[in-house]
Short mmCIF file of C-alpha atoms in Angstrom, two decimals:
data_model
loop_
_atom_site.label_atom_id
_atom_site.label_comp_id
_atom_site.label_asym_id
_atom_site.label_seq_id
_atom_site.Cartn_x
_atom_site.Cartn_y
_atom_site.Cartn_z
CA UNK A 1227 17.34 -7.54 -0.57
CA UNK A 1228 16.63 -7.83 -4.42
CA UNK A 1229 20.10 -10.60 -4.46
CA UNK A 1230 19.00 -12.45 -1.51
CA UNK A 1231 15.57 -12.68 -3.17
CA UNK A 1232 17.48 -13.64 -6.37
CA UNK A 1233 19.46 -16.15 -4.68
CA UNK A 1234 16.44 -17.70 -2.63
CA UNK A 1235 14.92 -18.34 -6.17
CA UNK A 1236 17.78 -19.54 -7.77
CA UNK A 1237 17.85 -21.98 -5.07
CA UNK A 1238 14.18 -22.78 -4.99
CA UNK A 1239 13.65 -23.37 -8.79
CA UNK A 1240 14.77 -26.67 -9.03
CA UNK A 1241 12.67 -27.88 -6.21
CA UNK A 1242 9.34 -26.16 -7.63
CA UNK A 1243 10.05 -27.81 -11.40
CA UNK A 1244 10.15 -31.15 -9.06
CA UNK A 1245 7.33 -30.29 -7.65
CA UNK A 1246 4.91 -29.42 -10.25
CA UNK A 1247 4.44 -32.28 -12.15
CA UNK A 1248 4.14 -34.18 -9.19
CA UNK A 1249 1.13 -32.40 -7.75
CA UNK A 1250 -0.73 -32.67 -10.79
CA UNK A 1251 -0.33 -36.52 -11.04
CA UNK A 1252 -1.50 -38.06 -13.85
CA UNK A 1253 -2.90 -36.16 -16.45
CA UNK A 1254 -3.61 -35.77 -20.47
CA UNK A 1255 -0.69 -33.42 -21.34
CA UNK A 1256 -1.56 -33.06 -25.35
CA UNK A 1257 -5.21 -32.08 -24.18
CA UNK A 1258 -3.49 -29.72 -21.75
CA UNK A 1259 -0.91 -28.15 -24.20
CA UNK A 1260 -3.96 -28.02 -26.49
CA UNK A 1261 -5.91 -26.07 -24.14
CA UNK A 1262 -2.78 -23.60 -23.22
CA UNK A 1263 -2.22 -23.00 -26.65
CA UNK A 1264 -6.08 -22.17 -27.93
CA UNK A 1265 -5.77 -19.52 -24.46
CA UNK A 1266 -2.54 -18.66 -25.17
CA UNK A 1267 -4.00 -17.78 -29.22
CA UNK A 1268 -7.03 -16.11 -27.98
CA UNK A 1269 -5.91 -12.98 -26.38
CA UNK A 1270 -3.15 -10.37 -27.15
CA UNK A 1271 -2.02 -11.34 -23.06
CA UNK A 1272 -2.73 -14.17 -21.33
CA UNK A 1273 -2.08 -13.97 -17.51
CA UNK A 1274 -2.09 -17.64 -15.79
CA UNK A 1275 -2.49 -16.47 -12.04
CA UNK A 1276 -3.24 -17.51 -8.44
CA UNK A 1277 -5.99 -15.58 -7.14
CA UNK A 1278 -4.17 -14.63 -3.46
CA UNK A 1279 -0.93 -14.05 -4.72
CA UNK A 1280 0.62 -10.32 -4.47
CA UNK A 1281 2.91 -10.90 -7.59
CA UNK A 1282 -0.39 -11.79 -9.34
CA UNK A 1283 -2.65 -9.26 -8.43
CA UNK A 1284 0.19 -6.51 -8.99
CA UNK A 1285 0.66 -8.31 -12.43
CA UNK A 1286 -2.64 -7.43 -13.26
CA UNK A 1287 -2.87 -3.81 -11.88
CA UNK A 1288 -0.31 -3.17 -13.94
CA UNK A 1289 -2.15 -3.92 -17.25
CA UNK A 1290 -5.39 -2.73 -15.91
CA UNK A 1291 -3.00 0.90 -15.38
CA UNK A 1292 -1.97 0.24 -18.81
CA UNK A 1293 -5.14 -0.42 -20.36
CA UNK A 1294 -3.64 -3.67 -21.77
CA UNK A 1295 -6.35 -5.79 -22.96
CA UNK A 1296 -5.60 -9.41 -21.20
CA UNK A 1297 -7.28 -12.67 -20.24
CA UNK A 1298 -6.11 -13.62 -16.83
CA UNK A 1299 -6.64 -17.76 -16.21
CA UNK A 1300 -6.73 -18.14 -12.50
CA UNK A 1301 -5.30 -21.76 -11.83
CA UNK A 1302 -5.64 -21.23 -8.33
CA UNK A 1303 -6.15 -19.99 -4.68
CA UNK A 1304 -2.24 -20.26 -4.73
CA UNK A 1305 -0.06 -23.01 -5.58
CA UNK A 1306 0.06 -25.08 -2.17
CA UNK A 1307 -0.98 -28.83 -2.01
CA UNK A 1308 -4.61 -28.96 -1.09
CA UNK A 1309 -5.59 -25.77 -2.75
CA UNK A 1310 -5.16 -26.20 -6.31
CA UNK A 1311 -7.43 -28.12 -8.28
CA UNK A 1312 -6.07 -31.14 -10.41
CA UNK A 1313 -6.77 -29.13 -14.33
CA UNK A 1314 -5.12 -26.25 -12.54
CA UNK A 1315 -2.08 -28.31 -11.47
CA UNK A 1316 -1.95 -29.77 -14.81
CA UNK A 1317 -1.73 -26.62 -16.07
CA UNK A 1318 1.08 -25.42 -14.15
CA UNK A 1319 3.20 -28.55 -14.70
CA UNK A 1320 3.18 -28.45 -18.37
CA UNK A 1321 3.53 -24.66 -18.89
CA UNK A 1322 6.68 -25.85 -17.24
CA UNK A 1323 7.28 -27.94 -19.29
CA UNK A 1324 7.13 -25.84 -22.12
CA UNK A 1325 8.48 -22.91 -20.64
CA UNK A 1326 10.83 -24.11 -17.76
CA UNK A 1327 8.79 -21.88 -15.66
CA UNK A 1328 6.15 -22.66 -13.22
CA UNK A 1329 5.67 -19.55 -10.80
CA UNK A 1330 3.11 -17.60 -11.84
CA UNK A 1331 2.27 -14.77 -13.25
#
Protein backbone atom coordinates (compact mmCIF):
# COMPACT_ATOMS: atom_id res chain seq x y z
CA UNK A 1 0.00 0.00 0.00
CA UNK A 2 2.80 2.51 1.13
CA UNK A 3 4.39 1.97 -2.99
CA UNK A 4 1.13 2.34 -4.59
CA UNK A 5 0.65 5.47 -2.45
CA UNK A 6 4.25 6.39 -3.47
CA UNK A 7 3.61 5.80 -6.99
CA UNK A 8 0.11 7.65 -7.06
CA UNK A 9 2.18 10.73 -5.84
CA UNK A 10 4.92 10.41 -7.98
CA UNK A 11 2.43 10.50 -10.63
CA UNK A 12 0.30 13.27 -9.26
CA UNK A 13 3.13 15.81 -8.48
CA UNK A 14 3.57 17.20 -11.66
CA UNK A 15 -0.05 17.88 -12.16
CA UNK A 16 -0.47 19.66 -8.59
CA UNK A 17 2.89 22.04 -9.35
CA UNK A 18 0.61 22.82 -12.65
CA UNK A 19 -1.99 23.42 -10.76
CA UNK A 20 -1.01 25.71 -8.08
CA UNK A 21 0.01 28.64 -9.61
CA UNK A 22 -2.84 28.52 -11.70
CA UNK A 23 -5.47 28.68 -8.98
CA UNK A 24 -3.95 31.50 -7.40
CA UNK A 25 -3.96 33.67 -10.62
CA UNK A 26 -2.41 36.71 -10.49
CA UNK A 27 -0.78 37.73 -7.56
CA UNK A 28 2.25 39.91 -5.84
CA UNK A 29 4.81 37.08 -5.38
CA UNK A 30 7.73 39.37 -3.61
CA UNK A 31 4.91 40.53 -1.10
CA UNK A 32 4.06 36.85 -0.79
CA UNK A 33 7.67 35.45 -0.35
CA UNK A 34 7.96 38.44 2.01
CA UNK A 35 5.16 37.37 4.05
CA UNK A 36 6.34 33.46 4.05
CA UNK A 37 9.58 34.41 5.07
CA UNK A 38 8.67 37.00 8.19
CA UNK A 39 6.23 33.52 9.25
CA UNK A 40 8.65 31.30 8.33
CA UNK A 41 11.35 33.68 10.85
CA UNK A 42 8.87 34.01 13.54
CA UNK A 43 8.48 30.65 15.00
CA UNK A 44 10.90 27.71 15.75
CA UNK A 45 7.98 25.57 13.32
CA UNK A 46 5.83 26.87 11.04
CA UNK A 47 3.01 24.47 9.88
CA UNK A 48 1.17 25.83 6.55
CA UNK A 49 -2.05 23.56 6.75
CA UNK A 50 -5.58 22.90 5.44
CA UNK A 51 -7.94 22.85 8.17
CA UNK A 52 -9.93 19.33 7.00
CA UNK A 53 -7.07 17.54 5.98
CA UNK A 54 -6.03 14.20 8.02
CA UNK A 55 -2.26 14.62 7.07
CA UNK A 56 -2.67 18.11 8.63
CA UNK A 57 -4.36 17.59 11.67
CA UNK A 58 -2.06 14.41 12.41
CA UNK A 59 0.87 16.86 11.59
CA UNK A 60 -0.12 18.85 14.32
CA UNK A 61 -0.99 16.15 16.98
CA UNK A 62 2.18 15.15 16.59
CA UNK A 63 3.88 18.38 17.84
CA UNK A 64 1.15 19.08 20.24
CA UNK A 65 2.39 15.13 21.66
CA UNK A 66 5.74 16.54 21.43
CA UNK A 67 5.26 19.72 23.05
CA UNK A 68 6.88 21.39 19.99
CA UNK A 69 6.19 24.96 20.10
CA UNK A 70 4.72 25.78 16.38
CA UNK A 71 2.65 28.34 14.48
CA UNK A 72 0.32 26.49 12.22
CA UNK A 73 -0.95 29.00 9.07
CA UNK A 74 -4.13 27.47 7.89
CA UNK A 75 -4.33 28.39 4.06
CA UNK A 76 -7.37 26.59 3.78
CA UNK A 77 -10.56 24.40 4.14
CA UNK A 78 -8.45 22.09 1.77
CA UNK A 79 -6.88 22.76 -1.40
CA UNK A 80 -9.90 22.26 -3.96
CA UNK A 81 -11.00 25.08 -6.42
CA UNK A 82 -13.73 27.02 -4.74
CA UNK A 83 -12.52 26.55 -1.25
CA UNK A 84 -9.36 28.26 -0.93
CA UNK A 85 -9.15 31.82 -0.71
CA UNK A 86 -6.97 33.80 -3.32
CA UNK A 87 -3.84 34.96 -0.36
CA UNK A 88 -4.13 31.31 0.57
CA UNK A 89 -3.62 30.09 -3.02
CA UNK A 90 -0.93 32.51 -3.41
CA UNK A 91 0.60 31.10 -0.72
CA UNK A 92 0.63 27.66 -1.81
CA UNK A 93 1.88 28.45 -5.33
CA UNK A 94 4.96 30.19 -4.32
CA UNK A 95 6.00 27.96 -1.37
CA UNK A 96 6.17 25.86 -4.47
CA UNK A 97 7.98 27.72 -5.95
CA UNK A 98 10.51 27.95 -3.49
CA UNK A 99 10.32 24.61 -2.28
CA UNK A 100 9.03 22.43 -5.26
CA UNK A 101 6.43 21.38 -2.88
CA UNK A 102 2.89 22.32 -2.65
CA UNK A 103 0.95 19.60 -0.52
CA UNK A 104 0.66 20.56 2.71
CA UNK A 105 1.70 20.10 5.77
Amino acid sequence: LRAASGLAYALLRPIYSMEAPLQAGSYDGAAVRARIQREVSSSPVVVYSYTLSPFCSQAKELLDALGAKYTAIELAPEWLPGLMPADGAAVRAELGAMTGQTSMP
